[in-house]
PDB file of C-alpha atoms and ligand atoms in Angstrom:
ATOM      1  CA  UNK A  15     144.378  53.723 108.074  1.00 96.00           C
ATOM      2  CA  UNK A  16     144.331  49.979 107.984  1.00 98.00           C
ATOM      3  CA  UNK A  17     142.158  47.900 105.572  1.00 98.00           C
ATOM      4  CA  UNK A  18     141.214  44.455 106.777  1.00 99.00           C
ATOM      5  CA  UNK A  19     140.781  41.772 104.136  1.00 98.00           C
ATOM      6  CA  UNK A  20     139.046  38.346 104.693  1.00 98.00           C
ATOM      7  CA  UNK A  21     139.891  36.043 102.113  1.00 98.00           C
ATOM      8  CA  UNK A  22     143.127  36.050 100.165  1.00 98.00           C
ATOM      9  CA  UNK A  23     141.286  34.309  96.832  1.00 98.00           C
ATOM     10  CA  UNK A  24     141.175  35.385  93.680  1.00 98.00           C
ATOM     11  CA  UNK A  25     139.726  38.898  94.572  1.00 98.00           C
ATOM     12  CA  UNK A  26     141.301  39.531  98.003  1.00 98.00           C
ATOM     13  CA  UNK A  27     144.685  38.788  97.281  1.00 98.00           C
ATOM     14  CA  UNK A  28     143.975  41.275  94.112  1.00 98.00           C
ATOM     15  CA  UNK A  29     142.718  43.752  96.662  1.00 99.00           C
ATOM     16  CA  UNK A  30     145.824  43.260  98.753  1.00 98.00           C
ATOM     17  CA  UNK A  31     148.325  43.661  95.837  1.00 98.00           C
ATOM     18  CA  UNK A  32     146.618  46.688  94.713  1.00 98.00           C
ATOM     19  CA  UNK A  33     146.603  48.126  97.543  1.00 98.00           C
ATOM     20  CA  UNK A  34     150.023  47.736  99.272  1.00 98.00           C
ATOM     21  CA  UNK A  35     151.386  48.591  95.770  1.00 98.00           C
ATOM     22  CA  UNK A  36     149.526  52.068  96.359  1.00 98.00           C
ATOM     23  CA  UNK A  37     150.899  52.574  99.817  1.00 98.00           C
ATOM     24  CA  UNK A  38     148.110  51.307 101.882  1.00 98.00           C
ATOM     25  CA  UNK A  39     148.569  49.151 105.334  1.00 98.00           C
ATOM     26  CA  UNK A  40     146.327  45.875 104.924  1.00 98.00           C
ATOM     27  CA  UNK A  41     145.922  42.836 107.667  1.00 98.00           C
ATOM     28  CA  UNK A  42     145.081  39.333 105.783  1.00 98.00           C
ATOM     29  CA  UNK A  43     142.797  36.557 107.469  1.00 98.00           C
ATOM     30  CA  UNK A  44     141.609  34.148 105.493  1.00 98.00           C
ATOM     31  CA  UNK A  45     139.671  30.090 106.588  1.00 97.00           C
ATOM     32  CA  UNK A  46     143.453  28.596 106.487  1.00 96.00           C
ATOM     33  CA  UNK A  47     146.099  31.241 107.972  1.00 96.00           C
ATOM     34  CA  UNK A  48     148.922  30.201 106.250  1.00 97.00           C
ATOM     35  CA  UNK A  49     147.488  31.641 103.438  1.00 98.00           C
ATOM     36  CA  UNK A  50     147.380  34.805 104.535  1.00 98.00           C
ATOM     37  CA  UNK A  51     150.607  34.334 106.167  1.00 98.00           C
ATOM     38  CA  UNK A  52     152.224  33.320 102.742  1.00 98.00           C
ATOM     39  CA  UNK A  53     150.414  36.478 100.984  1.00 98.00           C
ATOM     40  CA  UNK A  54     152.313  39.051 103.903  1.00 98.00           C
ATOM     41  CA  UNK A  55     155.565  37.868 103.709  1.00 98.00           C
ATOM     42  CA  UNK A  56     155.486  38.361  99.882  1.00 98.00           C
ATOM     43  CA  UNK A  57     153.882  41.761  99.808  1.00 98.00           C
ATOM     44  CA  UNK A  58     156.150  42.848 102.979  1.00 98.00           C
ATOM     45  CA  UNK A  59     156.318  45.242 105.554  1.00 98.00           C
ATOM     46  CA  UNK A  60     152.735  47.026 104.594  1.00 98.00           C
ATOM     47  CA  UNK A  61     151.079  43.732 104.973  1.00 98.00           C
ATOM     48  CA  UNK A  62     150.378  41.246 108.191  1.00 98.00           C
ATOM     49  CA  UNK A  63     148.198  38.455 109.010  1.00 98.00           C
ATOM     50  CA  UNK A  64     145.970  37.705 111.335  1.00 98.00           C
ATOM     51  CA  UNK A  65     142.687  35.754 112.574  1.00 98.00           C
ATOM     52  CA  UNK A  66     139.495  37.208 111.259  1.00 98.00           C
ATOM     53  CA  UNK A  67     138.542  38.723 114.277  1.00 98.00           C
ATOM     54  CA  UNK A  68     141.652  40.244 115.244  1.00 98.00           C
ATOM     55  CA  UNK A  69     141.958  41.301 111.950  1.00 98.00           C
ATOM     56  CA  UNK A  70     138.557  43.055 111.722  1.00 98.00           C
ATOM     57  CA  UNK A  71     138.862  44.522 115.097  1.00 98.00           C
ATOM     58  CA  UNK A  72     142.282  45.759 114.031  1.00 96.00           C
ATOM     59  CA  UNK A  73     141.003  47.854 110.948  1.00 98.00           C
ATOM     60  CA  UNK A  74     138.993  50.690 109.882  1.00 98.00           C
ATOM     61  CA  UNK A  75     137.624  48.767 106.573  1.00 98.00           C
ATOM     62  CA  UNK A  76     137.074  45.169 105.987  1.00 98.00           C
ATOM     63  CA  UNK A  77     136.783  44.158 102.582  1.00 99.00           C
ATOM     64  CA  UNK A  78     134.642  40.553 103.217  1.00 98.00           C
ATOM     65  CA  UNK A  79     136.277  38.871 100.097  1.00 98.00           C
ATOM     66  CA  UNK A  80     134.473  35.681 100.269  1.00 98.00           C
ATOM     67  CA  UNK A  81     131.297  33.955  99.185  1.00 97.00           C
ATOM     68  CA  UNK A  82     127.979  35.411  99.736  1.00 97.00           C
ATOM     69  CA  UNK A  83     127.469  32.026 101.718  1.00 97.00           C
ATOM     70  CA  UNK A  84     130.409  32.235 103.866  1.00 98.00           C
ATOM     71  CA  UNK A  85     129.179  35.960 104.183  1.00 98.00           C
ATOM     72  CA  UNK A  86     125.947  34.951 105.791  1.00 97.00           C
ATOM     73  CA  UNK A  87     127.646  33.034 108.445  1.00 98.00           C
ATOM     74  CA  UNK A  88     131.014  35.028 109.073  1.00 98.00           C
ATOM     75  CA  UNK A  89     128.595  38.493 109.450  1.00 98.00           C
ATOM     76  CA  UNK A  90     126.855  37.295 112.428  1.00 98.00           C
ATOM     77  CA  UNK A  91     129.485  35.250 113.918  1.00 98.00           C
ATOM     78  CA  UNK A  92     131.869  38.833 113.833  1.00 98.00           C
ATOM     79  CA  UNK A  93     128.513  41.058 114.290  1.00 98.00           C
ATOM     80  CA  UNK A  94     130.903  42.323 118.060  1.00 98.00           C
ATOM     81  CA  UNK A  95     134.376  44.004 115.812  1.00 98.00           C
ATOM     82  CA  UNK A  96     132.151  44.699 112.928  1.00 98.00           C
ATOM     83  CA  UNK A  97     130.176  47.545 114.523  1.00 98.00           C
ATOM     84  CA  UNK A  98     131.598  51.460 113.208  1.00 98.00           C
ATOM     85  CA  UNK A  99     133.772  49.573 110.672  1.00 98.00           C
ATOM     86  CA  UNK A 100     133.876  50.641 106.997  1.00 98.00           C
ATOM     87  CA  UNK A 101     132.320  46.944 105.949  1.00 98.00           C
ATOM     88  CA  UNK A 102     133.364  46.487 101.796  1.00 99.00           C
ATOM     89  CA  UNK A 103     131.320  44.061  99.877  1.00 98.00           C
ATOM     90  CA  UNK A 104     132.395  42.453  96.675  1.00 98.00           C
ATOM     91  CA  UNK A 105     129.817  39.578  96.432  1.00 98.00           C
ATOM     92  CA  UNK A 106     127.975  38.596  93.776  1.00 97.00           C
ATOM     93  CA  UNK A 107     125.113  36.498  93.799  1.00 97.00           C
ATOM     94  CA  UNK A 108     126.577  33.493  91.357  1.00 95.00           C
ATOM     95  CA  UNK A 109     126.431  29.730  91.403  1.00 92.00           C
ATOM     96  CA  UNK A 110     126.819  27.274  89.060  1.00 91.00           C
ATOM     97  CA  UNK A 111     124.853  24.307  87.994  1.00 92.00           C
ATOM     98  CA  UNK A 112     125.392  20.825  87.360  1.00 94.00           C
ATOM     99  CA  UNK A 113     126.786  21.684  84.229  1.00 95.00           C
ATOM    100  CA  UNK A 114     128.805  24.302  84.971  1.00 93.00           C
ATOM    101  CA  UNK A 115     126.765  26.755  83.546  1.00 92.00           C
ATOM    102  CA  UNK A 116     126.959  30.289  85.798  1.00 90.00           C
ATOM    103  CA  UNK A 117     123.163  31.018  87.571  1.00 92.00           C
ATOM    104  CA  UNK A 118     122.010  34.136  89.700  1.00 94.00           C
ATOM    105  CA  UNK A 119     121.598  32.252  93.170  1.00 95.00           C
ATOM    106  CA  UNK A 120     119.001  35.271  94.139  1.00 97.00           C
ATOM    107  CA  UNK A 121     115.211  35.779  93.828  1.00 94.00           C
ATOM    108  CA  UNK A 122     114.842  38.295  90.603  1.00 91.00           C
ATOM    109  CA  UNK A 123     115.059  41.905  92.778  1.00 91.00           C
ATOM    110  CA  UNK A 124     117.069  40.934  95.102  1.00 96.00           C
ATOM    111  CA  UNK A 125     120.538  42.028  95.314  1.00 98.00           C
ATOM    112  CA  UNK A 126     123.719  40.065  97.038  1.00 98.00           C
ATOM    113  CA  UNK A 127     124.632  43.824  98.843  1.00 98.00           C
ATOM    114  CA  UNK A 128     120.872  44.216 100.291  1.00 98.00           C
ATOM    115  CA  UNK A 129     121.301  40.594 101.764  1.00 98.00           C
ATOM    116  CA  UNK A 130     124.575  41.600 103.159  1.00 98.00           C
ATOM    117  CA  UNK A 131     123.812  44.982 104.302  1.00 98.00           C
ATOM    118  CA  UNK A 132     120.726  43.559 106.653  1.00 98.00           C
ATOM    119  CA  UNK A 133     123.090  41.498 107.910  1.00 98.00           C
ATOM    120  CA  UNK A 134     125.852  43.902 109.353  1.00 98.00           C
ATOM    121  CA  UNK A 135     125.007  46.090 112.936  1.00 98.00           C
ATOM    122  CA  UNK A 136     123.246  49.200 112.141  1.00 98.00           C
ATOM    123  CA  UNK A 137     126.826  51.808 112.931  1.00 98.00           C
ATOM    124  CA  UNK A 138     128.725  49.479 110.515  1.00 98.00           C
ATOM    125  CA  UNK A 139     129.449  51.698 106.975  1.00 98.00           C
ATOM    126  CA  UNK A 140     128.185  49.620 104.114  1.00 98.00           C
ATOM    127  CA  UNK A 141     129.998  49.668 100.574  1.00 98.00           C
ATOM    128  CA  UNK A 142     128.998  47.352  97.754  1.00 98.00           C
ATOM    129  CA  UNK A 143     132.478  47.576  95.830  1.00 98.00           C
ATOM    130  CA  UNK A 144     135.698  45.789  94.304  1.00 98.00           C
ATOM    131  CA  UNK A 145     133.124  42.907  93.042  1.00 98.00           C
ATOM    132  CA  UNK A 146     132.697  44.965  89.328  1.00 98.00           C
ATOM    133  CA  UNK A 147     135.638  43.398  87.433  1.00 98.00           C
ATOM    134  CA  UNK A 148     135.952  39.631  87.164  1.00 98.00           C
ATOM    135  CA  UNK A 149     139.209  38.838  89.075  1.00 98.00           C
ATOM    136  CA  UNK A 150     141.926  38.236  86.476  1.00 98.00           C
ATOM    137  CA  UNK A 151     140.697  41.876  85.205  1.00 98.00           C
ATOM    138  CA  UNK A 152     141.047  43.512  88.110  1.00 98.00           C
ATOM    139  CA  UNK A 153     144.844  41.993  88.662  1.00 98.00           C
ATOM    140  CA  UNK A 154     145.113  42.783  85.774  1.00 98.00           C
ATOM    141  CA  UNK A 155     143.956  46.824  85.262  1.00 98.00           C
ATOM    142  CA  UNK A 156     145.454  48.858  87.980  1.00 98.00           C
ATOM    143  CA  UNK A 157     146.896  52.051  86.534  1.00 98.00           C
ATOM    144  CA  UNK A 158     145.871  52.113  83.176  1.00 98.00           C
ATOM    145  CA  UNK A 159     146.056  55.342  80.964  1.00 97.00           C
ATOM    146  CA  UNK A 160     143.214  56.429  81.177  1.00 98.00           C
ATOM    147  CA  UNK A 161     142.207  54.964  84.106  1.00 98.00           C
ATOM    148  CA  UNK A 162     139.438  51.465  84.525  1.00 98.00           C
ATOM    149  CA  UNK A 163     136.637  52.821  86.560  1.00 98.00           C
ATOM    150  CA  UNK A 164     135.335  50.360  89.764  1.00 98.00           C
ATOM    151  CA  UNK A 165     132.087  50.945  90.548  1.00 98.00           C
ATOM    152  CA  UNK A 166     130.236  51.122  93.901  1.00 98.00           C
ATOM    153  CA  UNK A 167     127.116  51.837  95.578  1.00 98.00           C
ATOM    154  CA  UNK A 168     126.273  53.167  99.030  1.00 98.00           C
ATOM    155  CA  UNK A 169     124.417  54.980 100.800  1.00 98.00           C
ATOM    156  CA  UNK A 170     127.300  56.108 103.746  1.00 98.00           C
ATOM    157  CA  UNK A 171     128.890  59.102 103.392  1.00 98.00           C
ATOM    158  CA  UNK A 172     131.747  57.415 105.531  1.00 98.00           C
ATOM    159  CA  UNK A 173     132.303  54.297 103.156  1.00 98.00           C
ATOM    160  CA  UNK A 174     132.146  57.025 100.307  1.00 98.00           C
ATOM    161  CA  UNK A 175     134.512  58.712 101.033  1.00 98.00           C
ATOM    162  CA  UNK A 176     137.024  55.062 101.893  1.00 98.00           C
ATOM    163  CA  UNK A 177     136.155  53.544  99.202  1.00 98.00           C
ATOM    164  CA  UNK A 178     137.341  56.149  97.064  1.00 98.00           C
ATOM    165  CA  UNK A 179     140.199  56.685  98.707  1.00 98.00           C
ATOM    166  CA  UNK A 180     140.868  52.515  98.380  1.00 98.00           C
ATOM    167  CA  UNK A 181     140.017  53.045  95.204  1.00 99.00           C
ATOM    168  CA  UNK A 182     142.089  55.523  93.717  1.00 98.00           C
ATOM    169  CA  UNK A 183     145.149  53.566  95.735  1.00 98.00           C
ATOM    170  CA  UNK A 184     144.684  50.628  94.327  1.00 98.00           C
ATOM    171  CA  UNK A 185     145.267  52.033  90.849  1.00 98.00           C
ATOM    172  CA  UNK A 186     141.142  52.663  89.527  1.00 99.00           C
ATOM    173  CA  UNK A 187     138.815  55.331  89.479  1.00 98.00           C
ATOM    174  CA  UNK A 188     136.310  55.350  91.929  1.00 98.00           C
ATOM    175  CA  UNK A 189     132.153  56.061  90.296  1.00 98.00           C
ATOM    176  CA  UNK A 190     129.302  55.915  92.572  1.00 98.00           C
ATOM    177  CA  UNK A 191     126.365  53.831  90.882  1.00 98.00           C
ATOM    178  CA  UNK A 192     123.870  54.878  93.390  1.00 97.00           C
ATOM    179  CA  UNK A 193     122.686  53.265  96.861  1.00 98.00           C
ATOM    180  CA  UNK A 194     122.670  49.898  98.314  1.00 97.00           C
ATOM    181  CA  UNK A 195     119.219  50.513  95.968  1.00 97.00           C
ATOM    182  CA  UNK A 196     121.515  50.141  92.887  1.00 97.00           C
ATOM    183  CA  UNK A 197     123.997  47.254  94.214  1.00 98.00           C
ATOM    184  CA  UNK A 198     122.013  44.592  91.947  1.00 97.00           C
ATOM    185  CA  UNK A 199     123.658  47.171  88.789  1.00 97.00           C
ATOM    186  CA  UNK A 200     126.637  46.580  89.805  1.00 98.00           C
ATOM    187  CA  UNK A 201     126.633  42.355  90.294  1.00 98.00           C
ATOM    188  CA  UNK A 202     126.507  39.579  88.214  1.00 96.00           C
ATOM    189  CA  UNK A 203     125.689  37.666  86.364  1.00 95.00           C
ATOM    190  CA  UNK A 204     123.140  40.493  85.329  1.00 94.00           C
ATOM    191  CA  UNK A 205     123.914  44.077  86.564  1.00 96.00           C
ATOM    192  CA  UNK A 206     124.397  46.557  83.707  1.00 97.00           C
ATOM    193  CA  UNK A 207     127.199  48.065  85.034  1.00 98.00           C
ATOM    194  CA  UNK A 208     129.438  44.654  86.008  1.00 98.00           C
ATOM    195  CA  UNK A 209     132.279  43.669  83.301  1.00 98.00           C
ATOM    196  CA  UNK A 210     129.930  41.173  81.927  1.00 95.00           C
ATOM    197  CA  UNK A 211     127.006  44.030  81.276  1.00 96.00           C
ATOM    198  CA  UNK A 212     129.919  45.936  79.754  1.00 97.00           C
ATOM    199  CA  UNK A 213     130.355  42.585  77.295  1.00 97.00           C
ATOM    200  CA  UNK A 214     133.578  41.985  79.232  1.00 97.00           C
ATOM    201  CA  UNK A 215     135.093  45.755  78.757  1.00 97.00           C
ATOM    202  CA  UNK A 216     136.619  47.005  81.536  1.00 98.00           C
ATOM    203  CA  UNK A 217     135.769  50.891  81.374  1.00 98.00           C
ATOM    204  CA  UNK A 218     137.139  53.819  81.813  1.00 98.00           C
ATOM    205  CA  UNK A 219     135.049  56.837  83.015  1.00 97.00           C
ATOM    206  CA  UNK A 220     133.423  58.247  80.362  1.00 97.00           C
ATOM    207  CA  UNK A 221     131.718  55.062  79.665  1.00 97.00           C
ATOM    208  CA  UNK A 222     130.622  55.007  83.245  1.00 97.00           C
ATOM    209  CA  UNK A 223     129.349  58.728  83.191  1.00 97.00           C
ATOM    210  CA  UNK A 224     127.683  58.140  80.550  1.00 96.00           C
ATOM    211  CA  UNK A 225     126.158  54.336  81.742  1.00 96.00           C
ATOM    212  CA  UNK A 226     124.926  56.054  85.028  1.00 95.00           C
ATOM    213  CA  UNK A 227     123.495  59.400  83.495  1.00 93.00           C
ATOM    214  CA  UNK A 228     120.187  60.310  84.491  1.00 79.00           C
ATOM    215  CA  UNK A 229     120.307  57.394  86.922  1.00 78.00           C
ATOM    216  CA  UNK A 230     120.740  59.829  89.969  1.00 64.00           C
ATOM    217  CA  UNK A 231     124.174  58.748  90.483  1.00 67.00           C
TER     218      UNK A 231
HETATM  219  N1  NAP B 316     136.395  35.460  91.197  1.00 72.78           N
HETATM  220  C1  NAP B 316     135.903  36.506  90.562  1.00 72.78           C
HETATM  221  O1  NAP B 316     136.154  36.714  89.344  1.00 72.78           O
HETATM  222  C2  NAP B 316     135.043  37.499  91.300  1.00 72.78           C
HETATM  223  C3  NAP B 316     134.726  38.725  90.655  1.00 72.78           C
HETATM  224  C4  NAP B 316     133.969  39.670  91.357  1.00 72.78           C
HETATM  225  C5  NAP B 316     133.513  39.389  92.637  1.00 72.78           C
HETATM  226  N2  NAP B 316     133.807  38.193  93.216  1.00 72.78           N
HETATM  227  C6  NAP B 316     133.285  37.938  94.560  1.00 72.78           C
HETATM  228  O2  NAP B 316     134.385  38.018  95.473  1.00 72.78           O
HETATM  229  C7  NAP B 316     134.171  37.106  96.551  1.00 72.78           C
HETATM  230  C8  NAP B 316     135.413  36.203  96.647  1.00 72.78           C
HETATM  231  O3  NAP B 316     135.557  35.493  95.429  1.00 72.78           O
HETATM  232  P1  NAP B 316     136.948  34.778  95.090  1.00 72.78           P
HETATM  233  O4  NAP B 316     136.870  34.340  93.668  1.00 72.78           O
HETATM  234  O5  NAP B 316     138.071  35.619  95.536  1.00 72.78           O
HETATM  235  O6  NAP B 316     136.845  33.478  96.030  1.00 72.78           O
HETATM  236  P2  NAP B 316     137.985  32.425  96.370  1.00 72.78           P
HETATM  237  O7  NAP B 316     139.135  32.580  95.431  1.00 72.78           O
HETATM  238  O8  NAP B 316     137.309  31.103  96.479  1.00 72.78           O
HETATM  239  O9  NAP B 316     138.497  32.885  97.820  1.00 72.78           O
HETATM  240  C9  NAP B 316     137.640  32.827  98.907  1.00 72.78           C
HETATM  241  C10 NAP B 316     138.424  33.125 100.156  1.00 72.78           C
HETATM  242  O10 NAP B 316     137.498  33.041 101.242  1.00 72.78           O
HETATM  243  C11 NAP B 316     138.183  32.460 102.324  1.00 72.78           C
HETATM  244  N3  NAP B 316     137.248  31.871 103.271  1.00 72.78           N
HETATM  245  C12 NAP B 316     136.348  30.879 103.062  1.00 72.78           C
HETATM  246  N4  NAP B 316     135.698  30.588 104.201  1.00 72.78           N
HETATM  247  C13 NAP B 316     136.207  31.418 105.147  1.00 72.78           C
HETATM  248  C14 NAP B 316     135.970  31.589 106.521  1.00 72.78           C
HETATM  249  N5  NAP B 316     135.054  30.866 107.162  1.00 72.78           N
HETATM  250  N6  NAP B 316     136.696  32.512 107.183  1.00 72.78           N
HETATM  251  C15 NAP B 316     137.619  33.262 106.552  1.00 72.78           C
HETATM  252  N7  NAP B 316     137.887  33.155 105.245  1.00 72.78           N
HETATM  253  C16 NAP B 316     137.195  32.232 104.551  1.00 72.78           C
HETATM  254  C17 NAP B 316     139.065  31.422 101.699  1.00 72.78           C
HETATM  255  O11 NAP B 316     140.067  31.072 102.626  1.00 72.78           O
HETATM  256  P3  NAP B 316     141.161  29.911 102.309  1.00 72.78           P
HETATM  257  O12 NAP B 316     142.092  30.539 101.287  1.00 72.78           O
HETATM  258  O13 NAP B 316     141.843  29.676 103.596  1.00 72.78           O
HETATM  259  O14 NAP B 316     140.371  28.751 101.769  1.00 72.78           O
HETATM  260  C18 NAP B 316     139.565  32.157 100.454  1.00 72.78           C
HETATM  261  O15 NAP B 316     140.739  32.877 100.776  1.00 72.78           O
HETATM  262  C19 NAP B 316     132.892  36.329  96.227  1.00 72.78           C
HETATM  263  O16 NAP B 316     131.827  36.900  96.965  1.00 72.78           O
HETATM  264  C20 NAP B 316     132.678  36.564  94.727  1.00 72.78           C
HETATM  265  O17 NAP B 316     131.312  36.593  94.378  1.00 72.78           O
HETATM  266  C21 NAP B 316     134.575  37.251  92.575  1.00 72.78           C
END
């Protein structure tokens, strides 16, 4: 299996590390290519670069590491090597004002993963997941005893069963939150069940069993 990752940021190149570390074949793409470029020759022969669309077509997930903005553009523009793909989403809806100050950049209701889920082709496997830590957390929580629980939500049996399996290689344990229904849960700046709702704990699963219980998780 090969995992596509678009964006080598703060989360992708996370992603990457994790994953390589746990065995796992990734392709990088990113706006500038020598970026990704840079981040394969230092994680080595599990690791390549690539455009975006070769990368994508490549693949059998794509984890769209970038901004829900750049989402709504690179989606449609890739709609062709997106269709039957495992399509991972770690957006969350956040901007910042003129002062700095973090704001939810959706309408009340309305998650980031709905937004990007009406967006893909309908045989594309949609996973709202890796977005449930804030970045230096997740580099910084792989393989901890006992183990930090990431989140997701979907309603795909197919990106279930990846995203666990990415999950559990990148050094976390995987806990379903629900459906695409429950992706706003698992966002910021306001989901329950993001790091921040957690009052910046990262959690192990306990915490999450109990945090999702009689949700229908
Ligand atoms: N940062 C966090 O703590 C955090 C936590 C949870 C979830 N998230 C979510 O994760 C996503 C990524 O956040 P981030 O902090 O990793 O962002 P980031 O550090 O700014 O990285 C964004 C990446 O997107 C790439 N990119 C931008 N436009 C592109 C295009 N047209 N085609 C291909 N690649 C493009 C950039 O490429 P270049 O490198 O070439 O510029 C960069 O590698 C966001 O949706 C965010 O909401 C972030």
């Amino acid at each position: 299996m090969t995992t596509a990752i678009v964006g080598v940021g703060n989360i992708g190149s996370a992603v990457a590390r994790h994953l390589v570390a746990g065995g796992e074949s990734v392709v990088l793409a990113a706006k500038d290519q020598s970026r990704a470029q840079a981040l394969a020759e230092e994680l080595g022969p599990l690791a390549r670069a690539a455009s975006v669309e070769d990368a994508i077509d490549g693949a059998d997930a794509v984890v769209l590491a970038v901004w829900l903005d750049v989402m709504r553009q690179l989606v449609p523009k890739y709609e062709h090597v997106l269709k039957d793909k495992v399509v991972i989403d770690p957006s969350n809806p956040i901007g910042f004002d003129a002062s700095g100050q973090m704001m939810r950049t959706l309408p009340d209701g309305e998650s980031a993963g709905s937004v990007v889920a009406a967006l893909l082709p309908p045989s594309a496997h949609y996973v709202k997941a890796f977005g449930t830590l804030g970045a230096d957390a997740l580099a910084a929580s792989a393989h901890r005893d006992p183990l930090a629980v990431l989140f997701y939500a979907t309603d795909d049996g197919t990106a279930a069963t990846t995203i666990e399996r990415l999950i559990r290689a990148a050094g976390f344990e995987p806990w379903r939150a629900g459906g695409v229904a429950a992706a706003s849960r698992i966002e910021a700046p306001t989901g329950d069940l993001h790091q921040y709702g957690f009052n910046g704990e990262v959690v192990d699963i306990d915490r999450a069993r109990s945090a999702t219980a009689g949700s229908g998780a």
